[in-house]
XYZ file of C-alpha atoms in Angstrom:
637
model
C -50.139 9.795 113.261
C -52.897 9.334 110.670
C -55.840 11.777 111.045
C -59.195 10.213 109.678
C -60.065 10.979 106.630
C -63.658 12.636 106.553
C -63.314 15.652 105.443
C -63.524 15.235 101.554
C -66.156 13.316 101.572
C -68.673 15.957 103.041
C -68.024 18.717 100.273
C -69.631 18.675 97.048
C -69.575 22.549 96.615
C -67.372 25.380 97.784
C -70.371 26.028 100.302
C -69.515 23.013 102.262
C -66.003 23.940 102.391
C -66.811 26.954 103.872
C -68.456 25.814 107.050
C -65.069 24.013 108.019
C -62.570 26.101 110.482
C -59.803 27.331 108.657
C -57.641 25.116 111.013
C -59.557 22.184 109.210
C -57.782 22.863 105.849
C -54.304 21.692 106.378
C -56.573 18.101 106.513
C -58.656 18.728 103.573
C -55.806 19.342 101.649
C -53.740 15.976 102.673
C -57.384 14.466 101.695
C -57.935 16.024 98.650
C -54.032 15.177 97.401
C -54.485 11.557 98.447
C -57.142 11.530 96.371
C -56.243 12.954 93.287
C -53.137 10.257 93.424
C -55.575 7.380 93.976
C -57.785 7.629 91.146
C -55.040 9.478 88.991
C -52.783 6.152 89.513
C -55.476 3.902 87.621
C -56.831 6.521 85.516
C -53.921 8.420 83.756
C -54.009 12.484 83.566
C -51.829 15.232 84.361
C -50.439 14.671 87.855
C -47.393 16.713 89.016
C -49.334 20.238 88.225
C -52.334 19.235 89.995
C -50.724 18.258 93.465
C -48.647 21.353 93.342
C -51.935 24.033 93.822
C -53.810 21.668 96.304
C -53.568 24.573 99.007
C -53.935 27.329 96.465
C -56.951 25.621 95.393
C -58.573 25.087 98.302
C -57.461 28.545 99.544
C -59.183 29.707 96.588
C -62.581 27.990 97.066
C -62.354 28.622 101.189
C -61.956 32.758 100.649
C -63.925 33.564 97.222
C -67.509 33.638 96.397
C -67.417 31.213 93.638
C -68.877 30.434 90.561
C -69.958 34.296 91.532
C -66.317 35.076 92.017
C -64.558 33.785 88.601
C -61.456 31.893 89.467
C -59.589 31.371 85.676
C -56.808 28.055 85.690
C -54.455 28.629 82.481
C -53.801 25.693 80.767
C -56.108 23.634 83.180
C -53.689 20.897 83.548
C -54.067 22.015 87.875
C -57.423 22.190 87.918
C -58.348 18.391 88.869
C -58.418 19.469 92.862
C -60.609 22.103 91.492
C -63.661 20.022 89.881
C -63.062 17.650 92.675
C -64.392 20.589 95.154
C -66.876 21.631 92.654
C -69.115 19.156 92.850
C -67.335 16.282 90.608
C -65.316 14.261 92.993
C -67.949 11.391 92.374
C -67.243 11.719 88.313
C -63.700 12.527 88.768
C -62.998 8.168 87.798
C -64.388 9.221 84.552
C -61.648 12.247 83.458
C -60.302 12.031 80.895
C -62.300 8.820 79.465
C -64.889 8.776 76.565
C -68.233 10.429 77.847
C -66.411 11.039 80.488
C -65.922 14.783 82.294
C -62.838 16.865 80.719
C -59.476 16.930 81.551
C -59.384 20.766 81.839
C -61.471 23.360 82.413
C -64.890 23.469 79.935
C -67.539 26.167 80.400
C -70.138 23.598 79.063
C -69.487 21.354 82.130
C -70.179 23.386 85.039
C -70.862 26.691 86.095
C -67.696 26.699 88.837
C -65.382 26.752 85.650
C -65.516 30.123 84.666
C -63.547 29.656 81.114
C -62.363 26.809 79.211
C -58.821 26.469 79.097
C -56.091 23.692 77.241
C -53.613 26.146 75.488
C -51.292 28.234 77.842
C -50.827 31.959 78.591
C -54.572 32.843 78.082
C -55.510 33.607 81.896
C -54.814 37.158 82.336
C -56.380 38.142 79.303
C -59.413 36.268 79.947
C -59.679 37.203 83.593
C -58.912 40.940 82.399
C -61.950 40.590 80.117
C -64.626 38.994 82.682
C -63.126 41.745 85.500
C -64.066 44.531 82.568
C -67.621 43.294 82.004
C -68.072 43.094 85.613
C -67.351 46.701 86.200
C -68.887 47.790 83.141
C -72.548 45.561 83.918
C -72.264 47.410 88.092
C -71.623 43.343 89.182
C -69.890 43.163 93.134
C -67.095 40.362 91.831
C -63.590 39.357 92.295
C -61.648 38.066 89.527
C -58.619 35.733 90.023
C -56.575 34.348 87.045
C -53.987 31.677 87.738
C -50.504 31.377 85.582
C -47.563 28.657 86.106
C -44.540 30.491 85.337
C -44.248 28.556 82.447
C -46.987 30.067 81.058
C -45.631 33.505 81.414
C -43.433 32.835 78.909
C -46.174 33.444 76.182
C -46.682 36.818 74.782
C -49.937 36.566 75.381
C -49.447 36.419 78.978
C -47.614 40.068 78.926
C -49.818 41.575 76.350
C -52.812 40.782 79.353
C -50.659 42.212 82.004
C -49.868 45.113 79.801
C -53.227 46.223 79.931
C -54.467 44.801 83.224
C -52.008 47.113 84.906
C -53.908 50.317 82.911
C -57.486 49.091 83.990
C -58.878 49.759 87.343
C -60.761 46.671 86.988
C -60.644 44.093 90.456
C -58.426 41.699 88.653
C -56.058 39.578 90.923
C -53.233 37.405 88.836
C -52.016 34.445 90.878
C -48.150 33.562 89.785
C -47.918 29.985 90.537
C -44.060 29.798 90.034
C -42.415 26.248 90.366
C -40.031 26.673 87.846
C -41.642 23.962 85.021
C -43.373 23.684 82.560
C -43.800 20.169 81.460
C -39.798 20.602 81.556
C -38.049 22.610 83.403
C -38.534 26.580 82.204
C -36.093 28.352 80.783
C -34.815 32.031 79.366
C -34.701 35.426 81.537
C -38.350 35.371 83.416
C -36.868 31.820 84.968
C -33.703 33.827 86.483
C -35.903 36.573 87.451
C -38.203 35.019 89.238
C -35.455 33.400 90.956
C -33.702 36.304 92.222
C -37.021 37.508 93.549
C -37.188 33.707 95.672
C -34.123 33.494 96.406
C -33.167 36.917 97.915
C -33.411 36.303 101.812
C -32.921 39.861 102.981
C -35.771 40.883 100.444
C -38.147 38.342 101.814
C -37.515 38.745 105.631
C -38.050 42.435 105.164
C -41.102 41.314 102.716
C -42.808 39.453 105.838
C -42.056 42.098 107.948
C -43.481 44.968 105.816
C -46.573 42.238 105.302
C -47.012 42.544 108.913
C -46.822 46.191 108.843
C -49.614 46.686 106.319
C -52.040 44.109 108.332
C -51.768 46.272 111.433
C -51.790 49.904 109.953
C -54.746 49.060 107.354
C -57.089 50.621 110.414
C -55.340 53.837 110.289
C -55.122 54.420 106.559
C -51.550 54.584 105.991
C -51.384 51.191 103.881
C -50.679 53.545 101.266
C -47.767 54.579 102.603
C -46.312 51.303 103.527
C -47.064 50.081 100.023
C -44.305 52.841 98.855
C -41.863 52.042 101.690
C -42.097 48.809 100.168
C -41.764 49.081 96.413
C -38.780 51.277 97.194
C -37.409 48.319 99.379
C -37.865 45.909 96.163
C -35.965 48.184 93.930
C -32.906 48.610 95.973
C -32.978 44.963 96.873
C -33.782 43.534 93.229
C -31.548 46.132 91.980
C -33.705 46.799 89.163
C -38.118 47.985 89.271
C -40.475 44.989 90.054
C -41.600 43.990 86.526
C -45.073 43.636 87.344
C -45.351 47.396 89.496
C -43.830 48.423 85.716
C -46.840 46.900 84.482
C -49.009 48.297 86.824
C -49.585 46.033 88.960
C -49.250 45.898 92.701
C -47.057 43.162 93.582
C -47.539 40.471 96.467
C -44.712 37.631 97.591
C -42.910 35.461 97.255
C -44.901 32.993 99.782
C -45.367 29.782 100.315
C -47.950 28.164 97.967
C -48.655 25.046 100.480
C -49.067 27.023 103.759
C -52.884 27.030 103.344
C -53.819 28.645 106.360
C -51.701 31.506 105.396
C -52.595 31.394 101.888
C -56.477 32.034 102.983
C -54.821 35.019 104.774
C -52.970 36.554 102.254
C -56.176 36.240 99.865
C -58.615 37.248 102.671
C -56.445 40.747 102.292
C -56.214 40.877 98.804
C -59.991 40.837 98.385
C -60.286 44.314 99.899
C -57.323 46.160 97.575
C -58.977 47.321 94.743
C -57.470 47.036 91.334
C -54.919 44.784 89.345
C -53.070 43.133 91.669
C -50.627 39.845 91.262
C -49.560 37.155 94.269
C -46.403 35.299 93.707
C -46.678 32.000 95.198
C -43.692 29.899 94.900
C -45.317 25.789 95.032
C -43.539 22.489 93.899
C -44.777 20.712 91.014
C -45.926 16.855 92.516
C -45.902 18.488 95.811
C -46.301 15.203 98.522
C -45.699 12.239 96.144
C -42.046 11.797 96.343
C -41.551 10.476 92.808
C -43.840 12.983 91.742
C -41.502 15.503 92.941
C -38.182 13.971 91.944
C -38.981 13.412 88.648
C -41.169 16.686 87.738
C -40.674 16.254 83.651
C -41.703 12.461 83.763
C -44.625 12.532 86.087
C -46.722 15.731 84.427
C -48.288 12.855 83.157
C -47.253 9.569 84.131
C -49.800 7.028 82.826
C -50.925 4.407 85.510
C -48.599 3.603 88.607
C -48.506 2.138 91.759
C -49.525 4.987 94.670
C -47.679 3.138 97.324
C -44.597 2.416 95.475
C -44.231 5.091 92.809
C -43.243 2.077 90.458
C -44.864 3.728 86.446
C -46.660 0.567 84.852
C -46.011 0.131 81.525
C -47.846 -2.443 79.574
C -45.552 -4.641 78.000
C -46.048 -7.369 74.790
C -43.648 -10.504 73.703
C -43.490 -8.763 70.864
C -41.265 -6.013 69.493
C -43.406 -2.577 69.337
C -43.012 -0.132 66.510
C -41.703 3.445 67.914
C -43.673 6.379 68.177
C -43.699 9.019 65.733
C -41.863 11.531 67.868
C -39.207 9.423 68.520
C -38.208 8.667 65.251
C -37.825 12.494 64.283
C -35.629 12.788 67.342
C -33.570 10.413 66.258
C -33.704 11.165 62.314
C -32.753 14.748 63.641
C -29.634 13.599 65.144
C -28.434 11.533 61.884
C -29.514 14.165 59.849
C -27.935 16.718 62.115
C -24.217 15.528 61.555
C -24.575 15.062 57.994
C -26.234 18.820 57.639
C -24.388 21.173 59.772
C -26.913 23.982 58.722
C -29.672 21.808 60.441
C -30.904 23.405 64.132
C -33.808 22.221 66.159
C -36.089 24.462 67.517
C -39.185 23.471 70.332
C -41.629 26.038 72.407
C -41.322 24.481 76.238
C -41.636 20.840 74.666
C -38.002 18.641 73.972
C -39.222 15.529 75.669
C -43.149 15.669 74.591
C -41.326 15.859 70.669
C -38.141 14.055 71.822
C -36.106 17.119 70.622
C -34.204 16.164 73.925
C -32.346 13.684 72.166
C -30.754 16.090 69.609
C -30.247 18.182 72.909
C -28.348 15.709 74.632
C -25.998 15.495 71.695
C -25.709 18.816 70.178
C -26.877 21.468 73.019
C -25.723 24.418 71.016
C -27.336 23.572 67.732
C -30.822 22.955 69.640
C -33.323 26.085 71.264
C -36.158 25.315 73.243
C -37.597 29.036 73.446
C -40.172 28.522 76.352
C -43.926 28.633 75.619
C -43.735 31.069 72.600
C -45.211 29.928 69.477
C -44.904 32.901 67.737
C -41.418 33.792 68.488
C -40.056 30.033 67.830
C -41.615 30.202 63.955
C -39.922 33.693 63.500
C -36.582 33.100 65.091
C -36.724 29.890 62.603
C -37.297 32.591 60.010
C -34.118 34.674 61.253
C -32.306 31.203 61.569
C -33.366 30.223 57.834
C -32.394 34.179 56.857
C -29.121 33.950 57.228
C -28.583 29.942 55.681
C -29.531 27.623 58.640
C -31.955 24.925 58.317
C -34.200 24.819 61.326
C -36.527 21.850 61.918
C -39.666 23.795 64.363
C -41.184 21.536 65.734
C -44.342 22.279 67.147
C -47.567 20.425 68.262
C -50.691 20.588 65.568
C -53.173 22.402 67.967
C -50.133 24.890 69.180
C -48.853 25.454 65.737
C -52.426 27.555 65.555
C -50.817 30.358 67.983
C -48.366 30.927 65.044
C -50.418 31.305 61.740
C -49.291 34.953 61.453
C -45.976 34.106 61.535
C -46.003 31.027 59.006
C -46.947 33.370 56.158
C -45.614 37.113 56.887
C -42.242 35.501 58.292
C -41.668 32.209 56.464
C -43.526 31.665 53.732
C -43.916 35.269 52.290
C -39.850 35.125 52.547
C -39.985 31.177 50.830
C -37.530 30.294 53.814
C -36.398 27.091 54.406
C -37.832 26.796 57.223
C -38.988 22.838 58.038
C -42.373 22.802 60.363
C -42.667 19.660 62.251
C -46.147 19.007 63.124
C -46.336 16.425 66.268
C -49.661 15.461 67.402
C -51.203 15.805 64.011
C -54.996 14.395 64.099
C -56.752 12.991 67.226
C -54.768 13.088 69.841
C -56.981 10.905 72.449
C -57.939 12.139 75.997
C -56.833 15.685 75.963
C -59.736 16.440 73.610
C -60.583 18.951 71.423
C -58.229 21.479 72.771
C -55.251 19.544 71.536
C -56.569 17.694 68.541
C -54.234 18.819 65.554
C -57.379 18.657 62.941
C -56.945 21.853 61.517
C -53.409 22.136 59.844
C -54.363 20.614 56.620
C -56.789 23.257 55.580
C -54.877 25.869 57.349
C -51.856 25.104 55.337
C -53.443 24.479 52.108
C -54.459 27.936 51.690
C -50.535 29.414 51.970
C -48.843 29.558 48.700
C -45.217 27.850 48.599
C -45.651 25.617 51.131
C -45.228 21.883 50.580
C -47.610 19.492 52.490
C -46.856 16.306 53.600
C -47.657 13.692 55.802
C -45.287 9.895 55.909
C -47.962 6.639 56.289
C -44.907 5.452 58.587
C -41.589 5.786 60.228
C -39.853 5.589 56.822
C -41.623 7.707 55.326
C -41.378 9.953 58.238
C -37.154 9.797 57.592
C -37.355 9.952 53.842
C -39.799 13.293 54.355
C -37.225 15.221 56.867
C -34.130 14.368 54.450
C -35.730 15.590 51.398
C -36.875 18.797 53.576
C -32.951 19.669 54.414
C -31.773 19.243 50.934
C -31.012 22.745 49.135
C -33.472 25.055 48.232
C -36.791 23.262 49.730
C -38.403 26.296 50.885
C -41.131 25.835 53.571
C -42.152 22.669 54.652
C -45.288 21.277 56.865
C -44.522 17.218 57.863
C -47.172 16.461 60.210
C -47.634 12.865 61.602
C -49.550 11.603 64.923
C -49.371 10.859 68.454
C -48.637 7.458 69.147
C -46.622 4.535 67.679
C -46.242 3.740 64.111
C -46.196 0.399 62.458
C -42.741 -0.594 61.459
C -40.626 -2.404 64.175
C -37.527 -2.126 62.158
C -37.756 1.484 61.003
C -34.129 2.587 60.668
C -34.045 2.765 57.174
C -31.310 3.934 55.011
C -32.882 7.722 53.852
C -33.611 8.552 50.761
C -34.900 11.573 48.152
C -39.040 11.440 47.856
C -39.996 13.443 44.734
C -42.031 15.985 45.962
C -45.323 15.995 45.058
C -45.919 12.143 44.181
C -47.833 9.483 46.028
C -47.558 5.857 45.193
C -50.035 2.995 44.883
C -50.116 0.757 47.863
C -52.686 -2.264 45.978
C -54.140 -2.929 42.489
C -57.934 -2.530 42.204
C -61.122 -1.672 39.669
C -64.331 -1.382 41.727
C -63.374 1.715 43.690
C -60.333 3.547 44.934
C -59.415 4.717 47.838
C -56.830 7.597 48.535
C -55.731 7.979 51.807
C -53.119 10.616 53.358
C -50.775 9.740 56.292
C -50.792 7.076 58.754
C -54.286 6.471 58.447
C -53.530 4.974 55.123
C -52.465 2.067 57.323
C -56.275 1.629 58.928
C -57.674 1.795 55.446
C -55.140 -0.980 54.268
C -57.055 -3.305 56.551
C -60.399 -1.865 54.849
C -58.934 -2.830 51.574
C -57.878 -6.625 52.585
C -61.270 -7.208 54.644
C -63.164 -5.793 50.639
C -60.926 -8.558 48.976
C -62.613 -11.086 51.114
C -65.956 -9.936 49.645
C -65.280 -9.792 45.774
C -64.306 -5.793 46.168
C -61.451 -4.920 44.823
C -60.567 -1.566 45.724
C -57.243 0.051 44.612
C -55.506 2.071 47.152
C -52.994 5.240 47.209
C -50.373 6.763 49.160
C -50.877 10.062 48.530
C -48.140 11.511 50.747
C -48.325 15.120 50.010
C -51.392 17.511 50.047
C -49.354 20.441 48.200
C -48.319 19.849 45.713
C -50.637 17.489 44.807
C -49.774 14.379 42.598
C -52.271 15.286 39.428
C -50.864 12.011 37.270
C -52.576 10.019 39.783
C -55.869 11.747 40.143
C -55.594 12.154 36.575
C -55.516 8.066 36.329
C -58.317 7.621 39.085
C -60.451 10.155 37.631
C -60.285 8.444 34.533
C -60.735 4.803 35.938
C -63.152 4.899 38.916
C -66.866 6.552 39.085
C -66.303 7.109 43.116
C -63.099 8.006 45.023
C -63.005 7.424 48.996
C -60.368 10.072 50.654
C -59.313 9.229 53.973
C -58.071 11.798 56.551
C -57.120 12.216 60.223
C -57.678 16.244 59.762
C -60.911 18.447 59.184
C -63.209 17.494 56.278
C -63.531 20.854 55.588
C -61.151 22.137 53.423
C -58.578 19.451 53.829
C -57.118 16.251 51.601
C -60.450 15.584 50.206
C -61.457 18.942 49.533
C -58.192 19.290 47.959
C -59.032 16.411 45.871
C -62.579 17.203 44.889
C -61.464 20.841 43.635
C -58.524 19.683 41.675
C -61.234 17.142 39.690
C -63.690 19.661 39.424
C -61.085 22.451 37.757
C -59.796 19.729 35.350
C -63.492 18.611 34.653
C -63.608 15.138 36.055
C -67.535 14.116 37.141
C -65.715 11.481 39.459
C -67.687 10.994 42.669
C -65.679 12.170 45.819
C -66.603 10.841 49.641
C -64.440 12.525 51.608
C -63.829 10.736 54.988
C -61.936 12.541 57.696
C -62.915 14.919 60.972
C -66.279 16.015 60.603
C -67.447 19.879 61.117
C -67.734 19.742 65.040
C -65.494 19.806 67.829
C -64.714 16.570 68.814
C -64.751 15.486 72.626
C -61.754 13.178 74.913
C -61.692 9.400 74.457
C -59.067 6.794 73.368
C -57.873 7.271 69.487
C -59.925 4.048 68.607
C -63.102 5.641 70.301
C -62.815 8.632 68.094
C -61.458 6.862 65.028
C -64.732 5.123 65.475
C -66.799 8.283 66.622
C -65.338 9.860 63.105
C -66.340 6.733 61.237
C -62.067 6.543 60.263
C -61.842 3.915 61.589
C -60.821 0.457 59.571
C -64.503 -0.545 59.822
C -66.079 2.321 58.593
C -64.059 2.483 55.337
C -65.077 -0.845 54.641
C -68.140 -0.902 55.370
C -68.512 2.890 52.876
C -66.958 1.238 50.230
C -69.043 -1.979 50.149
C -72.288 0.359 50.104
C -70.929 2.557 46.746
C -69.982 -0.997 45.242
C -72.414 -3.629 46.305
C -74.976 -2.126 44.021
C -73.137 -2.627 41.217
C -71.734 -6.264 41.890
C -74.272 -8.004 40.176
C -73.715 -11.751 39.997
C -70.916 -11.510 43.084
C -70.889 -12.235 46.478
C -70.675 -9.237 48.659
């Protein structure tokens, strides 16, 4: 039988939640998970993790005193239920879209979301931190920090616990364990928690000692119970709870989608002081049967059909180029059986980078370390050590986590060590979390490492097979979400001389330098100047460091003004790197750089922030007709 559906509509804040009976929640959770799949089927956004904490999140809101209480989502990629019953399920169409409200948690956009979140593994630490401050300022507030098990695989994560368990602070981690990431998790933590779900005898004598502590809290001897049980977990588990080693007081496994029991548990939990963690064991996509088949493909499935499940995927008459991360999977493979030194490494992400497809073929030549940054740049280092090639690949924005570890490890060492850089630039509708704008400047400053960045999928091949060849040292390829522009991109793959750029057209009123695939965008400048009398020559410069000094030595002779184009920060990226090499060599050559300016930039489609940026194929033109119309005396422009 279908029960009406009300109940949603009636809450804008966690206040009117709590006026409902507790027995009302099982409904406002089948509410609030229809609705996240209606508007998330027309308006794309992570799905799967959302659905899975619609009890925990309601629990949450239906027990705690938020925004007084802080309530912390890592990653934020769950947290849609969350705005919905925070006073946004009337925005909630807009997520995601330009102007729009945020795909994850953002301080800036209400006071229910206690701390912005994108990147993984930074709950407990954060949580640990507010819970401090509270104690230290004499506030009455609970703290509660949410963690997918994928998360836990960052060090970050354990460094948080590490202290949290010496604190005294009223900090309460919730473990939401469903055993993915965006793919399934993997390494030791996965079969731990496992063991710990799995054990039957532990958790019937679990419920039973849960039972115990409920009924002999009135007579003071929860303490005692509390040992009875930690001494049950050890002989059980055969080995100490981790997170009692840690300090912390241990709760679960139980069952993340019984929300009447959940407000239970957390009604209890509220009134044991100190650093305390709840395992709740949920499944990712939890009551959209697609959703929960096919956990990897519907974290974020683009647009689909709610009553069907059927994805829709726009298709043309007309071959499409591939994306970017697909041709480096399958470059790896090709390059992979010529090279048996070459290894693939990815942190928690072989089908977002299409490692998977090297996977597939050679499963013991390819390491997806879980959501460790850190440790997948210096086991590339170890790799590279001992004569491997490993191709890292890691997201721009992640690839931040790991700076450390780029120069003591890698580049201190000049290992040959190849860092793929996926998701270089603006990224779209994740936002400024996840834009990769920074790597150019970030990577200029290391000595020995060679910069580049292909204008397409050929150039994306011809970059990875000169990075294998012998005695490369460190390497940074970065290259964008998204498709590129060559339909038949399977070249044959050849040597690029590192350090050299090319000319892509002839010109004398300007030029126009342009790194990566935005060189494409500012092709289209170039062709719509032609058609006013400009004739602007444009360059390829494909690598950042080294830099290729013939050519700026032939522009800074030629030209009076030099347009650099960049999908990466303005500061301290391809144009600075231009405008310091013709200062030092005493060139008086004009330099605008175009590129990310110095501000955070917000969610939207590429072409909205392209356009936002002023990067976009209209904005180059229209820059370079103002430098040169001045001077085109007796022409049409």
């Amino acid at each position: 039988m279908v029960m009406p559906t009300n109940f949603l509509q009636s809450i804008n804040s966690p206040d009117d939640l709590k006026r409902l009976r507790v027995e009302d929640l099982e409904n406002v959770s089948r509410e609030l998970r229809q609705f996240i799949i209606d508007v998330v089927s027309n308006n794309p956004g992570h799905f799967g993790a959302s659905l899975g904490v619609v009890e925990l999140t309601v629990a949450l809101h239906y027990i705690f005193n938020t925004p007084n209480d802080r309530i912390i989502w890592d990653v934020g990629h769950q947290a849609y239920g969350h705005k919905i019953l925070t006073g946004r399920r009337e925005i909630f169409h807009t997520n995601r879209k330009y102007k729009g409200i945020s795909g994850f948690p953002k301080r800036s956009e209400s006071e229910y979301d206690s701390f912005g979140t994108g990147h993984s593994a930074t709950s407990i630490s954060a949580g640990l931190g507010m819970a401090v401050a509270s104690s230290l300022k004499g506030e009455n507030r609970h703290t509660v920090a949410i963690i997918g098990d994928g998360s836990m695989t960052g060090g970050l994560a354990f460094e948080g616990l590490n202290h949290g368990g010496t604190q005294k602070s009223n900090l309460l981690v919730i473990l939401n364990d469903n055993n993915m990431a965006i793919d399934p998790n993997v390494g030791a933590l996965k079969e731990y928690l496992l063991d710990i779900t799995t054990s039957q005898t532990y958790n019937k004598l679990k419920s039973d000692i849960w039972n115990l502590l409920g009924k002999m809290n009135r007579l003071g001897t929860r303490s005692m119970v509390q040992k009875l049980e930690n001494a049950l977990k050890s002989a059980l588990l055969k080995q100490s709870n981790l997170f009692e080693s840690l300090g912390f007081r241990y709760f679960g496994p139980v069952d993340g989608h019984d929300v009447v029991y959940l407000t239970q548990i957390l009604n209890d939990l509220k009134n044991i002081p100190g650093p305390k963690l709840l395992h709740c064991v949920t499944v990712k996509g939890k009551g959209f049967t697609p959703a929960e088949e096919n956990q990897t493909a519907w974290h974020a499935p683009g647009i689909f059909d709610k009553d069907t499940g059927e994805r829709i995927v726009l298709k043309s008459d007309k071959p499409s180029p591939p994306r970017f991360q697909d041709v480096f999977g399958h470059t790896m493979v090709e390059l992979a059986k010529q090279n048996e030194k070459i290894v693939g490494i990815t942190p928690a992400m072989p089908s977002g980078c299409s490692m998977n497809i090297m996977m597939e073929t050679m499963p013991d030549r390819t390491f997806d370390v879980g959501i460790a940054e850190q440790h997948a740049v210096t086991f590339a280092a170890g790799l590279a050590a001992e004569g491997l090639v490993p191709f890292c690949n890691i997201y721009s924005s992640f690839m931040q986590r790991a700076y450390d570890q780029v120069i003591h490890d890698v580049v201190l060492q000049n290992l040959n060590v190849v860092f793929c850089l996926d998701r270089g630039g603006l990224v779209g509708e994740d936002g400024a979390t996840h834009h990769g704008v920074f790597d150019i400047a970030y990577m200029r400053t290391i000595p020995n490492v060679t910069i580049c960045s292909p204008l397409n999928e050929e150039e994306l091949r011809n970059l990875m097979y000169t990075a294998q060849l012998p005695n490369m040292g460190p390497w940074s390829i970065r290259y964008p979400r998204g498709n590129g522009s060559m339909v038949d991109w399977q070249t044959p793959m050849k040597q690029v001389e590192v350090g050299t750029g090319r000319i892509l057209s002839e010109g004398t009123d300007i030029a126009i330098l342009s790194f990566g695939p935005l060189g494409i965008i500012a092709s289209q400048a170039v062709e719509k100047l032609k058609t006013k009398g400009i004739s602007a020559a444009h360059y390829d410069m494909r690598f950042v460091k080294p830099i290729d000094t013939n050519i700026l030595t032939q522009v800074g002779k030629r030209f009076n003004t030099i347009i650099t184009i960049e999908d990466g920060a303005i500061q301290g990226g391809f144009g600075s790197a231009v405008l310091e090499w013709l200062n030092d060599n005493g060139y008086q050559t004009r330099v605008i750089r175009m590129g990310i300016p110095d501000r955070f930039i917000e969610h939207g489609t590429p072409q909205e922030l392209y356009r936002e940026c002023s990067i976009d194929a209209e904005s180059i033109y229209k820059t370079a007709r103002s430098i040169v119309a001045p001077k085109m005396i007796g022409k049409v422009v």
